[in-house]
Short mmCIF file of C-alpha atoms and ligand atoms in Angstrom, two decimals:
data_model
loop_
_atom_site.label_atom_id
_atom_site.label_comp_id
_atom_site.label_asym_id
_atom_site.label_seq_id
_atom_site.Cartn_x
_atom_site.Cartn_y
_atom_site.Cartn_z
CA UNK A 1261 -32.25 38.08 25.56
CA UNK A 1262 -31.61 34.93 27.50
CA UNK A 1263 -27.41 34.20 27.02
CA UNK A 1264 -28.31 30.88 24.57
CA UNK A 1265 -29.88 32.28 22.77
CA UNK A 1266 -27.47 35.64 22.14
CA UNK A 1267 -24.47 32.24 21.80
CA UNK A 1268 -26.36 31.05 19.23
CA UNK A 1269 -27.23 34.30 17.48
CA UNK A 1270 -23.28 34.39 16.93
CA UNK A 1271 -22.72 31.44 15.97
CA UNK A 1272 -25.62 31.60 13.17
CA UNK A 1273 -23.64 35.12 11.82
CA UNK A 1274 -20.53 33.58 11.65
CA UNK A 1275 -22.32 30.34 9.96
CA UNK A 1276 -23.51 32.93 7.65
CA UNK A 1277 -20.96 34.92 7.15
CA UNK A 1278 -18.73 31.80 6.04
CA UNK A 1279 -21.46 30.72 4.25
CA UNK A 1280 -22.67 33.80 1.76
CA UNK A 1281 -20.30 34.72 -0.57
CA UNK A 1282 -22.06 38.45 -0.80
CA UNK A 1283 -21.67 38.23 2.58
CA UNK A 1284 -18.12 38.02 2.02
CA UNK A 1285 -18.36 40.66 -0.55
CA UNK A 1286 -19.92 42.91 2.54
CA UNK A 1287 -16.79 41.86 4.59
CA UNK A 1288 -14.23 42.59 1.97
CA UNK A 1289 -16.23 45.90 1.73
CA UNK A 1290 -15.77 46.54 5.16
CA UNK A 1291 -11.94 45.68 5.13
CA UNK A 1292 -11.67 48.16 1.95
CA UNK A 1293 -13.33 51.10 4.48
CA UNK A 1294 -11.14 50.39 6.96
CA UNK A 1295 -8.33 50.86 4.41
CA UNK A 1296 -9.46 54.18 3.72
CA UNK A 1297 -9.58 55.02 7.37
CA UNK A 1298 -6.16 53.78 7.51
CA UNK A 1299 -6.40 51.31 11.15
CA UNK A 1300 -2.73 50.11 10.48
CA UNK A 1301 -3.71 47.17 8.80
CA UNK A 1302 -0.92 47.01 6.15
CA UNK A 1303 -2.01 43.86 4.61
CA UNK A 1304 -4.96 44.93 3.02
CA UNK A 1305 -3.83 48.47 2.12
CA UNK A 1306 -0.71 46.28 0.35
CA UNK A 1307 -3.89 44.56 -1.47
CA UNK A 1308 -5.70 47.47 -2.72
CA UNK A 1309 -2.11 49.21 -3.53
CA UNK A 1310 -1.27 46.37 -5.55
CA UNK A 1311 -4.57 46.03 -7.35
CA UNK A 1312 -3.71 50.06 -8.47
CA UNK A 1313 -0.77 49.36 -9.56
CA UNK A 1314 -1.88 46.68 -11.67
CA UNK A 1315 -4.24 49.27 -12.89
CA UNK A 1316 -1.71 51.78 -13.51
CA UNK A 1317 0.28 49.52 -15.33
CA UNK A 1318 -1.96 47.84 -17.70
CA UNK A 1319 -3.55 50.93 -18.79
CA UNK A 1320 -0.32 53.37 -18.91
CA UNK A 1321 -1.96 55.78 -15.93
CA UNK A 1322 0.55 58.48 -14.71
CA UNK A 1323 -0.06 61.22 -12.71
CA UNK A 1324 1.06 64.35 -12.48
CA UNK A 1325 1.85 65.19 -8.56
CA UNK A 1326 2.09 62.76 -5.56
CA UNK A 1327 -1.29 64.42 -4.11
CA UNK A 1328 -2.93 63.97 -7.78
CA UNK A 1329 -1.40 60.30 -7.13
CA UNK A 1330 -2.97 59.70 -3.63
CA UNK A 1331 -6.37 61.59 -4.56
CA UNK A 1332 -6.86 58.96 -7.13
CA UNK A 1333 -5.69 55.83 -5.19
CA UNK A 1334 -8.62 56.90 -2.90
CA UNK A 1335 -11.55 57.07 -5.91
CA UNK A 1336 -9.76 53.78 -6.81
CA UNK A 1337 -10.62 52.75 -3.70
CA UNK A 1338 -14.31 53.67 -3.73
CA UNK A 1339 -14.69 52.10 -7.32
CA UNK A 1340 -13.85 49.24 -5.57
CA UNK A 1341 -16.85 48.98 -3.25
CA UNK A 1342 -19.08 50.29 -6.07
CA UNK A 1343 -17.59 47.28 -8.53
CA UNK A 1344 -18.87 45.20 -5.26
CA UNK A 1345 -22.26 46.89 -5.01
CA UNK A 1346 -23.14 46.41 -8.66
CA UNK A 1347 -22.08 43.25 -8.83
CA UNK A 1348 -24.91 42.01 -6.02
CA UNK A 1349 -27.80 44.24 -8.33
CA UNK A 1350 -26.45 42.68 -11.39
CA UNK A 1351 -25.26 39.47 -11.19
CA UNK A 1352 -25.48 38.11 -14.68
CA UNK A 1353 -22.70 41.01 -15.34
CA UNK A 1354 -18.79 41.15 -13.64
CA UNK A 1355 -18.04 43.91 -12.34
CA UNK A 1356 -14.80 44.98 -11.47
CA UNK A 1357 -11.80 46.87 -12.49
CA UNK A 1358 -11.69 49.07 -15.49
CA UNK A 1359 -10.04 52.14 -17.02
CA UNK A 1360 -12.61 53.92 -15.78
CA UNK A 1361 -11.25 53.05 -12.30
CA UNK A 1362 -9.76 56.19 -11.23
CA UNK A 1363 -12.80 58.65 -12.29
CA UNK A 1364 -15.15 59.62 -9.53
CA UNK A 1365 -18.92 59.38 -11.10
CA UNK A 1366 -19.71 62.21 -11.88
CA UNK A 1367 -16.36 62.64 -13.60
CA UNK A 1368 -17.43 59.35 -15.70
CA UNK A 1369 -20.60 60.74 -16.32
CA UNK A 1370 -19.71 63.80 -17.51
CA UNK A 1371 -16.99 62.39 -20.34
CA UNK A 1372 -18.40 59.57 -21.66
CA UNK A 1373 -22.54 59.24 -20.60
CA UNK A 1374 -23.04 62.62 -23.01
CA UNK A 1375 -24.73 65.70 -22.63
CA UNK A 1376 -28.08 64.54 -20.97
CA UNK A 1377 -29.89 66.19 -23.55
CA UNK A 1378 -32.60 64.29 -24.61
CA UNK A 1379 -32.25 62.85 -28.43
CA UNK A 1380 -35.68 62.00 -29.27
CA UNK A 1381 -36.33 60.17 -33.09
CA UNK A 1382 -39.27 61.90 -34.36
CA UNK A 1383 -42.25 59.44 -35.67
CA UNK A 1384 -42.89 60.34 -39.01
CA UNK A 1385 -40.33 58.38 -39.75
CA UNK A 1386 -40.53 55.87 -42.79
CA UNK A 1387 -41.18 52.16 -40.94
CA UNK A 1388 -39.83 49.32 -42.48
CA UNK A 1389 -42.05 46.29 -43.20
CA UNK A 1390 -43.05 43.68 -40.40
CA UNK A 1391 -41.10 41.05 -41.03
CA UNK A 1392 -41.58 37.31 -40.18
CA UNK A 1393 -40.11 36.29 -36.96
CA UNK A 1394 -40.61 32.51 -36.50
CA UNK A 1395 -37.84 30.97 -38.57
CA UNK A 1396 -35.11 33.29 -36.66
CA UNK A 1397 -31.40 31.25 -35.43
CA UNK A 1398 -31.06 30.84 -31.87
CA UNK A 1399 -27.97 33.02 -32.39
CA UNK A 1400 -26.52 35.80 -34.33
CA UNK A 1401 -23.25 37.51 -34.41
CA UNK A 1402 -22.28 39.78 -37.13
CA UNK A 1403 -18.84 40.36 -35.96
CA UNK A 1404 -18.46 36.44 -37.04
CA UNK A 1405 -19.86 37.13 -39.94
CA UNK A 1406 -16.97 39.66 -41.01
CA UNK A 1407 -20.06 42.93 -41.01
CA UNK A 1408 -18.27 44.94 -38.36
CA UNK A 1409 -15.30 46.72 -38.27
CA UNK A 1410 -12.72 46.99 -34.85
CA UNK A 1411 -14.33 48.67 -32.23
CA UNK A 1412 -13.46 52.42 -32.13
CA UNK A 1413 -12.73 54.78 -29.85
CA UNK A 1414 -15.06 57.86 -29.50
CA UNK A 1415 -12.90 59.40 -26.59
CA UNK A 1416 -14.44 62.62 -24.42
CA UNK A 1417 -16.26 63.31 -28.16
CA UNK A 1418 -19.65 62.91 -27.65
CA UNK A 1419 -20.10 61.66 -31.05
CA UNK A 1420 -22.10 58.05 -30.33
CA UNK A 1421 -24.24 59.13 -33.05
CA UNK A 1422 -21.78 59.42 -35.56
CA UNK A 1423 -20.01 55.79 -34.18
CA UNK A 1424 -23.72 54.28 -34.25
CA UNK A 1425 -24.92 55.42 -37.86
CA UNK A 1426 -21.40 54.78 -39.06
CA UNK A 1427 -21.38 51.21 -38.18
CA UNK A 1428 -24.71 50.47 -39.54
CA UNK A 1429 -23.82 51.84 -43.13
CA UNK A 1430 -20.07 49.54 -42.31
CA UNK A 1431 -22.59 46.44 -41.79
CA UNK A 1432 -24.93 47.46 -44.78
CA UNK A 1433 -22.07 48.25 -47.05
CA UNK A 1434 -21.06 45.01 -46.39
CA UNK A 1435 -24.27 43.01 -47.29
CA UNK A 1436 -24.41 45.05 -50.56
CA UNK A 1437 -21.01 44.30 -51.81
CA UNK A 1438 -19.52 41.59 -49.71
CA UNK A 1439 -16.60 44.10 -48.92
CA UNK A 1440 -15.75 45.88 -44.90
CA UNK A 1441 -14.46 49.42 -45.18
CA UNK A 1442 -13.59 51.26 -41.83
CA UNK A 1443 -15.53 54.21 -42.41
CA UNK A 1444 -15.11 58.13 -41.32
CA UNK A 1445 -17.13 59.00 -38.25
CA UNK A 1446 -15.28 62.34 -38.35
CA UNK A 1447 -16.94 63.33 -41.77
CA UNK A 1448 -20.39 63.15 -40.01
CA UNK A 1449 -18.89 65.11 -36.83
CA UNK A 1450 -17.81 67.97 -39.50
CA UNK A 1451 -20.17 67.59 -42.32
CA UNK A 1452 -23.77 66.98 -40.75
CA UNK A 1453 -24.53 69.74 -38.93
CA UNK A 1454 -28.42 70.16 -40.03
CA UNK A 1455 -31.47 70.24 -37.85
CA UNK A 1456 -34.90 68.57 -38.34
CA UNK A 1457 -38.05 70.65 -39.68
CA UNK A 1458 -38.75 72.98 -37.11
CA UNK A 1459 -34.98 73.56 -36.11
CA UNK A 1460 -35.12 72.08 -32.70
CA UNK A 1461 -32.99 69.46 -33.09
CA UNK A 1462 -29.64 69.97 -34.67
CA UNK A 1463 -26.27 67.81 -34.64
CA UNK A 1464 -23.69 69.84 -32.72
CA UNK A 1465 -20.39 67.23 -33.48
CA UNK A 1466 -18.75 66.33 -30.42
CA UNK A 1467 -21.14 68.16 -28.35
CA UNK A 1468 -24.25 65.90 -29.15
CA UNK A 1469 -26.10 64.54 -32.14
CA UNK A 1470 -29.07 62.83 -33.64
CA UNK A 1471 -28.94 59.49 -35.46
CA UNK A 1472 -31.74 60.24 -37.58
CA UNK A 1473 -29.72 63.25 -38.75
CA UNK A 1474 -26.65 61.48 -39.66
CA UNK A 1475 -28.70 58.78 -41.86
CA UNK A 1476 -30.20 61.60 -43.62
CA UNK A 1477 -26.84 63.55 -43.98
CA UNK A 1478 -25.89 60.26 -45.29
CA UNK A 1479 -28.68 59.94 -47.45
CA UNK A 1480 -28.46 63.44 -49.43
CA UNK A 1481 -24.50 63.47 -49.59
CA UNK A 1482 -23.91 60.97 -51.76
CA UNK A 1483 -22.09 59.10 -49.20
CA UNK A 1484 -18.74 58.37 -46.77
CA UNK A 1485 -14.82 58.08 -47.33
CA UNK A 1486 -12.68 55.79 -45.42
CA UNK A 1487 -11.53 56.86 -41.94
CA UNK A 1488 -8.05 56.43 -43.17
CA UNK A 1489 -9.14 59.28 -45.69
CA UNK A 1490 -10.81 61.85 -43.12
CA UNK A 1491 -9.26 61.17 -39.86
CA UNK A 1492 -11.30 61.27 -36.02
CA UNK A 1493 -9.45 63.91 -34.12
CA UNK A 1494 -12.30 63.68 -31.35
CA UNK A 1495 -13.30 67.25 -31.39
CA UNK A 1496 -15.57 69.30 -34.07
CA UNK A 1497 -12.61 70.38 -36.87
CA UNK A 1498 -14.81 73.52 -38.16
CA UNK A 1499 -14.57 72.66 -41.51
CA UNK A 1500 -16.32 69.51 -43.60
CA UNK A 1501 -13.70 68.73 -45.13
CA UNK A 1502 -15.44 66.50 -48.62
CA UNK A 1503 -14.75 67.71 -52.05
CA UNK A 1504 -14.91 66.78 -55.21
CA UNK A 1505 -12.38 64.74 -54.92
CA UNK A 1506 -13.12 62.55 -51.95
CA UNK A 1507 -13.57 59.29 -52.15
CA UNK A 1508 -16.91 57.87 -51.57
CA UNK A 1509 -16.82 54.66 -50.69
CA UNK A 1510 -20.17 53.59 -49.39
CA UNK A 1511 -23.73 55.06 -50.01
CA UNK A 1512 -26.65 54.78 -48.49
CA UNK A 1513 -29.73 53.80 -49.99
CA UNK A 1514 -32.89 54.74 -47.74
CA UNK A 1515 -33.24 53.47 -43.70
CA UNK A 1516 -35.87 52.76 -41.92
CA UNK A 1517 -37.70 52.42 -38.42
CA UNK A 1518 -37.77 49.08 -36.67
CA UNK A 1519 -41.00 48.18 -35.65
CA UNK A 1520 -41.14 49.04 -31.47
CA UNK A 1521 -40.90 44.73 -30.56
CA UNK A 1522 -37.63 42.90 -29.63
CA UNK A 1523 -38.89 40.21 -32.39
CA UNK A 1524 -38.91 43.07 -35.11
CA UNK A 1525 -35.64 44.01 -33.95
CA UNK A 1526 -33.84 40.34 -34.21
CA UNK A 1527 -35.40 39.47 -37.45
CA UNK A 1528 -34.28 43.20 -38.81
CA UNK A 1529 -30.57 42.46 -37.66
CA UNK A 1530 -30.63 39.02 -39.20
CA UNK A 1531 -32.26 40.33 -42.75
CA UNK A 1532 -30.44 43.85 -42.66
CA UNK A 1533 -27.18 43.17 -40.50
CA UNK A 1534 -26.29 45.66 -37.37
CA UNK A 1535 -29.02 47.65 -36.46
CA UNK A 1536 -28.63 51.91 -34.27
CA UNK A 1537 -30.44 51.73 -31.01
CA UNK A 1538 -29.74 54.23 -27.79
CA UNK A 1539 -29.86 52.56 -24.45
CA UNK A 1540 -30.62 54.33 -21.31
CA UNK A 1541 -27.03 54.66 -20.54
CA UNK A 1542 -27.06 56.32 -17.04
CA UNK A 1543 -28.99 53.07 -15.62
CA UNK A 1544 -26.56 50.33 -16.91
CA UNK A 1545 -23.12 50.56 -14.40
CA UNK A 1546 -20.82 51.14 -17.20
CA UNK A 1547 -17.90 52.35 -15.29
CA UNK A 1548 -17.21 48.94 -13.71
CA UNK A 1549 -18.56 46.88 -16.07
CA UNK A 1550 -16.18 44.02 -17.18
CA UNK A 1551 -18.22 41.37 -18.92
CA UNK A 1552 -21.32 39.25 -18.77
CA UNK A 1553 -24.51 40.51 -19.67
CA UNK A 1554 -25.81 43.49 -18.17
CA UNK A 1555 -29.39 43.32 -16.41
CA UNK A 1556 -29.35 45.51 -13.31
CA UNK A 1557 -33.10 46.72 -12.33
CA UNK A 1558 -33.60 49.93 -13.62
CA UNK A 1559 -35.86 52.90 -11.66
CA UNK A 1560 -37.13 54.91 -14.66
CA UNK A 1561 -38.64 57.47 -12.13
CA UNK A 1562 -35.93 60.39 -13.04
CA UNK A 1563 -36.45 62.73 -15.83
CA UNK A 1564 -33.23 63.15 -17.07
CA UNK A 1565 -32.88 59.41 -19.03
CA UNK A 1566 -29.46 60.06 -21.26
CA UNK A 1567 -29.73 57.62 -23.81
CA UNK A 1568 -26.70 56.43 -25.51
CA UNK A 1569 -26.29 55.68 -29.33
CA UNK A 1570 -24.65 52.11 -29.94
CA UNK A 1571 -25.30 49.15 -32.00
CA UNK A 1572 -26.88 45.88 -32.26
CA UNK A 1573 -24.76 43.55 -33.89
CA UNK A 1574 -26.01 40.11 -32.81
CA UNK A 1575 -27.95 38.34 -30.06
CA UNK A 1576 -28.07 34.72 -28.49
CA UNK A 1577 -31.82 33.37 -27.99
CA UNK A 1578 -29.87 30.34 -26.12
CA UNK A 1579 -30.18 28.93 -22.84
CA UNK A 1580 -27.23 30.48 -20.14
CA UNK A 1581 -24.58 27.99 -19.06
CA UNK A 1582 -25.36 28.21 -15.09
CA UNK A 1583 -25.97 25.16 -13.98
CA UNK A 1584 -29.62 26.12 -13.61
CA UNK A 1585 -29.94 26.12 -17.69
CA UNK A 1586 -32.37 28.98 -17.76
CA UNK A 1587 -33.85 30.50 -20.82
CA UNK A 1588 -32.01 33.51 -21.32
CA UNK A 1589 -32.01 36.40 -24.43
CA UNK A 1590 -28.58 38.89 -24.62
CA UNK A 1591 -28.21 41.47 -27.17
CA UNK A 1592 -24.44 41.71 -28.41
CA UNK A 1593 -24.00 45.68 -28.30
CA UNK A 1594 -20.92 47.48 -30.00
CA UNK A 1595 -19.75 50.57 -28.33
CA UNK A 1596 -17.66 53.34 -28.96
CA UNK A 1597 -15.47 53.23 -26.09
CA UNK A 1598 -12.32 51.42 -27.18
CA UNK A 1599 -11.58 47.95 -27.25
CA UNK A 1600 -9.76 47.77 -23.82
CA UNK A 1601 -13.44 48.05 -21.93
CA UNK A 1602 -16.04 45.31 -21.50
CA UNK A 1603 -15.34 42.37 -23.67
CA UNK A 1604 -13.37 43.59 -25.82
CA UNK A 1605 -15.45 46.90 -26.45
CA UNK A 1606 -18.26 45.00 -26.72
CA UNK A 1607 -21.08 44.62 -24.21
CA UNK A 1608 -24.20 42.20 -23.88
CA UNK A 1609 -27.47 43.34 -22.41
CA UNK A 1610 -31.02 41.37 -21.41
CA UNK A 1611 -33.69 41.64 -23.68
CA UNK A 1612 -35.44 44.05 -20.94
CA UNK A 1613 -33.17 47.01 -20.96
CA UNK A 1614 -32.89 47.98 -24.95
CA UNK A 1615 -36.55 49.27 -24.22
CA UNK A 1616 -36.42 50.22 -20.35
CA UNK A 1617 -37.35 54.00 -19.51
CA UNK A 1618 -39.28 55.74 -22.11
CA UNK A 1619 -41.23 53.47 -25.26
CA UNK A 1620 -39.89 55.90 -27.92
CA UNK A 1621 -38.65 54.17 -30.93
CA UNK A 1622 -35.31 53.48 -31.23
CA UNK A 1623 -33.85 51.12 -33.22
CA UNK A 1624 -32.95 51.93 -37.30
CA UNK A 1625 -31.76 50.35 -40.00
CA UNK A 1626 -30.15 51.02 -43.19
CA UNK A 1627 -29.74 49.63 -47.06
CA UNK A 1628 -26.62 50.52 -48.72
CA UNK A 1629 -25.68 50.44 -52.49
CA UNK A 1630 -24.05 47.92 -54.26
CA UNK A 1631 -21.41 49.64 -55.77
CA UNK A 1632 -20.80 47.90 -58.63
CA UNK A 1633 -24.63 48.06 -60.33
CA UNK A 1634 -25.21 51.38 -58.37
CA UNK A 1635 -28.55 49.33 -56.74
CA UNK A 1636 -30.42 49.40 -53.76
CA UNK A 1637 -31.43 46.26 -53.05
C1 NAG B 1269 -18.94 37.13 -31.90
O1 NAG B 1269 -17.97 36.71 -32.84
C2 NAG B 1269 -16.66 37.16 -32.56
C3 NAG B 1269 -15.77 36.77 -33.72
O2 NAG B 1269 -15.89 35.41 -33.97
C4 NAG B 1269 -16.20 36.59 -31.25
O3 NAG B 1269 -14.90 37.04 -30.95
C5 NAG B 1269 -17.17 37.01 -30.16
O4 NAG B 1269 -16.81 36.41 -28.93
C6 NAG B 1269 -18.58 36.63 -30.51
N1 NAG B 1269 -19.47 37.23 -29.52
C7 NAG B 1269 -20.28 36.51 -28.74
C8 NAG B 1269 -21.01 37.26 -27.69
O5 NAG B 1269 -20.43 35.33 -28.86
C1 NAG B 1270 -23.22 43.67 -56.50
O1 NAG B 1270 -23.53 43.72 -57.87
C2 NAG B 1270 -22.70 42.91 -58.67
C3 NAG B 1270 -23.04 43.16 -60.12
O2 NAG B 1270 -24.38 42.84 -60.37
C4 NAG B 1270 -22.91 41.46 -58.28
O3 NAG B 1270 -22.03 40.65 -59.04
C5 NAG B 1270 -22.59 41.29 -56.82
O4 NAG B 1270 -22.86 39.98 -56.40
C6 NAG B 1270 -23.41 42.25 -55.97
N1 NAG B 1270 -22.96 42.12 -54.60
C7 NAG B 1270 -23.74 41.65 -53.64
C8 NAG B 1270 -23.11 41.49 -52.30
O5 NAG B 1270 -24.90 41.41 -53.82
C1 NAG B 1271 -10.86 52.84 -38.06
O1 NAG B 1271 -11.22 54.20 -37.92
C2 NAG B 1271 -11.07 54.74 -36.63
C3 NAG B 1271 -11.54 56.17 -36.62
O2 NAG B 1271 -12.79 56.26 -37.15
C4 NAG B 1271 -9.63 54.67 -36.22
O3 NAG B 1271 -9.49 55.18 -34.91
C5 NAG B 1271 -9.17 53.22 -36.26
O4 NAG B 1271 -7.79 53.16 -35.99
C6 NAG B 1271 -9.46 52.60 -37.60
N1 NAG B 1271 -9.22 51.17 -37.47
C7 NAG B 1271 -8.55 50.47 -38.39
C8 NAG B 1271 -8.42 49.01 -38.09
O5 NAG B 1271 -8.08 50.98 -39.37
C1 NAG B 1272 -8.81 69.28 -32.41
O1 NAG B 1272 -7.93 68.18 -32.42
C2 NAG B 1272 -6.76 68.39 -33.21
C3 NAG B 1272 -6.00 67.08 -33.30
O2 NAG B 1272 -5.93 66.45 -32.07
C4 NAG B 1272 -5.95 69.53 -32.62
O3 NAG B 1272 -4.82 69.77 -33.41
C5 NAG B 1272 -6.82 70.78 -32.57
O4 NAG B 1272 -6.14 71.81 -31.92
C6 NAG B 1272 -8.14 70.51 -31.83
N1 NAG B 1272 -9.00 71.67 -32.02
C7 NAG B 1272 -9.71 72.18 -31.04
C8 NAG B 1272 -10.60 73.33 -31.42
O5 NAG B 1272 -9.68 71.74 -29.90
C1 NAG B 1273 -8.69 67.65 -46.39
O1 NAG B 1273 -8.56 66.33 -46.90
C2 NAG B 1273 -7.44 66.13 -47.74
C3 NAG B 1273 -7.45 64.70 -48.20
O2 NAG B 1273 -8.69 64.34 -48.71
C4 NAG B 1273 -6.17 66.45 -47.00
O3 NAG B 1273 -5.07 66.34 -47.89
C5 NAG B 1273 -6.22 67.83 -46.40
O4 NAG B 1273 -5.10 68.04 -45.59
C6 NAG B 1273 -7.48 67.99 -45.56
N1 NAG B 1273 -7.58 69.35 -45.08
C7 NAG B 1273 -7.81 69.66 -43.82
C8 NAG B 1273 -7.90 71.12 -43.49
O5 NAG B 1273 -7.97 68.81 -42.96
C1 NAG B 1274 -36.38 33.12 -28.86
O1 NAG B 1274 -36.81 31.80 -28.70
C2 NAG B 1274 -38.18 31.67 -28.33
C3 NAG B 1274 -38.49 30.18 -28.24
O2 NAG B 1274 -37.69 29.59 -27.28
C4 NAG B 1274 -39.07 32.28 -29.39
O3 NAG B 1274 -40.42 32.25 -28.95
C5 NAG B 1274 -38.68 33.72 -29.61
O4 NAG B 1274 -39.43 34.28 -30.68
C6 NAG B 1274 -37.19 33.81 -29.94
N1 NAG B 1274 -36.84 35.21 -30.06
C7 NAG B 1274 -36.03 35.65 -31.00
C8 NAG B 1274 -35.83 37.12 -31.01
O5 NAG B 1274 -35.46 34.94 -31.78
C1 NAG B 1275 -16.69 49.57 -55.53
O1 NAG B 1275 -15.83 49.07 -54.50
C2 NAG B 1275 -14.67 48.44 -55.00
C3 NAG B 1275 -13.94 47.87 -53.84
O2 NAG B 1275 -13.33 48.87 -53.09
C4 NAG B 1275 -13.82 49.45 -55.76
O3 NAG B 1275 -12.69 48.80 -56.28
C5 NAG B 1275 -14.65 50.04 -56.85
O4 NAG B 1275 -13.93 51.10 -57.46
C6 NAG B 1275 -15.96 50.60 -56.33
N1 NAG B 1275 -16.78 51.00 -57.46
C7 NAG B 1275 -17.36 52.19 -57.51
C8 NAG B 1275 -18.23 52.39 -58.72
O5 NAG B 1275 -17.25 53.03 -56.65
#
């Protein structure tokens, strides 16, 4: 190579690198390594030291030992270069710190991304009506509308069935009788235990369940107390604790299959209020997710597609607010993981991703009773 030319091959990278902000990104990734391999550059380990301790303070991390200490300052670390990389492969989403911060991967995946067994809806299922789709708002938000309760916190239960169903009966409930109860997830932890038909599928409490399940639980048990009444204590209790003397509060009527269509599923939350769907869970990056709308490309090619139960409770058919004004849909998803992750414990998604990796149905709704005449609407 002629010595111009290398001269101006330089100066085009460090154009470029001025230039590109993911470029940047790549550089600040870089500095980060060289952090971890510890050149003497004091500065930036001062950065990432104070960005930890920012994390340790606003989420009331201790640890035990100086070694536990300086094992997690490192995964820290790394989090912060994967926060980077998801942020380039999905860029309508922020990625950054969360309290998820200190787990390695797999540790996240194991606690909070379930059992990996596969919860599959059967399809005999009753399918509600098609229902008309052209008169839908451009937005809907149910949480505006007073329909859902505070989000909850499922902890290392692996109860997001239970938090799913039990927010669609809260919204229901609500539409029947103009009235928002916090309702008991842990009764459905404890109390439906049943399997389907052939006794292949069975809700095991915190160790995995199926939506379908709970509704029907729901359905033959007359109904649900108040959390208040029956407490989550995040693990299976032994014991369904519902007598004669519980207090039902809310009763479920009948629910139904959502026609397999995005439309089906808007115009069901608008008539029927927050709707259960599972997402594939393992493909959204959940552990540094801070906000925006999720819409990372997803490779569907692995088998083992964990699907995570969560709920619908509005969507925005509006145009974004880049400056480029593209048409853009976002579900508004309610999840089970506390209200100190995402926005607020809520998350939004592109229209794409509700269905990506497998076409089984997924998305259910309910009808409640009205309390007062004892009808289903
Ligand atoms: C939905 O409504 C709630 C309550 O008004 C609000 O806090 C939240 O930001 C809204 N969500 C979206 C995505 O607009
Ligand atoms: C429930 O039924 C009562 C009695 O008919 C009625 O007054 C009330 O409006 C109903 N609630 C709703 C939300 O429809
Ligand atoms: C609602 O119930 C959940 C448990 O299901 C509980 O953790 C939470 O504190 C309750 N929220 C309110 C506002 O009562
Ligand atoms: C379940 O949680 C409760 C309350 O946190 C605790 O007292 C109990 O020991 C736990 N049971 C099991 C089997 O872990
Ligand atoms: C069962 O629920 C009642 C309240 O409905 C409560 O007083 C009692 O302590 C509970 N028993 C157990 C074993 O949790
Ligand atoms: C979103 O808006 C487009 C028109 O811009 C419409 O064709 C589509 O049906 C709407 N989708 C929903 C779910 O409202
Ligand atoms: C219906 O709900 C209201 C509001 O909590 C309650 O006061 C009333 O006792 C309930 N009625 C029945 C029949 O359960």
């Amino acid at each position: 190579m002629a010595a111009s030319s290398f001269y101006s091959l330089i100066l085009l990278i460090s154009l470029l690198s001025t230039t590109f902000t993911s470029m940047q990104g790549f550089i600040d990734d870089r500095l980060i390594q060289q952090v971890v391999s510890s050149d003497g550059r004091d500065d930036l380990l001062t950065s990432a030291e104070h960005q930890f301790s920012a994390f340790k303070k606003k989420y009331g991390k201790t640890y035990p030992t100086q070694d536990e200490e300086d094992y997690r300052f490192g995964v820290f670390i790394s989090n912060l270069r994967r926060a980077r990389r998801n942020q380039m492969m999905d860029p309508t989403a922020v990625h950054g710190v969360t309290k998820f911060s200190d787990l390695t991967p797999s540790e996240f995946g194991r606690r909070y991304l379930g059992s990996g067994r596969q919860i599959q809806l059967s399809k005999d299922l009753s399918k509600g009506p098609i229902l008309p789709t052209d008169d839908l708002p451009l937005t809907m938000n149910w949480t505006a509308k007073g329909a859902v309760t505070p989000v909850k916190n499922q902890g290392t239960c692996d109860g997001c069935w239970a938090f799913s169903t039990i927010a669609v009966l809260e919204g229901a409930h609500f539409l029947a009788n103009g009235q928002l109860f916090n309702l008991s997830e842990q009764q459905l932890i404890d109390c439906s235990t049943e399997c389907n038909k052939n006794g292949k599928v069975c809700n095991h409490g915190c160790e995995g369940g199926n939506r379908v399940l709970a509704f029907k639980y729901m359905e033959n048990s007359g109904g649900v107390v108040q959390a208040k009444n029956y407490r989550f204590i995040g693990n299976n209790s032994g014991l369904c604790n519902v007598t004669e003397n519980s207090q039902i509060v809310a009763s479920l009527c009948r629910f139904h299959l959502i026609e397999d269509d995005h439309d089906q599923y808007a115009a069901n939350l608008v008539k029927h209020g927050p709707i259960a769907v599972s997402i594939p869970i393992k493909f959204l990056p959940a552990q540094t997710y801070t906000g925006g709308v999720f819409c990372p490309q997803v490779n569907c090619m692995s088998n083992e597609i964990t699907r995570h139960a969560v709920v619908l409770v509005g969507y925005n058919n509006g145009t974004s607010t880049d400056s480029d004004q593209k048409k853009v849909f976002s579900w508004i998803v309610k999840n089970s993981w506390g209200n100190d992750w995402g926005e607020g414990g809520f998350f939004r998604v592109c229209r794409g991703l509700l269905k990506a990796c497998g076409n089984h149905p997924v998305a259910l709704y309910a009808i409640a009773k009205n309390n007062t005449t004892g009808s289903c609407a």
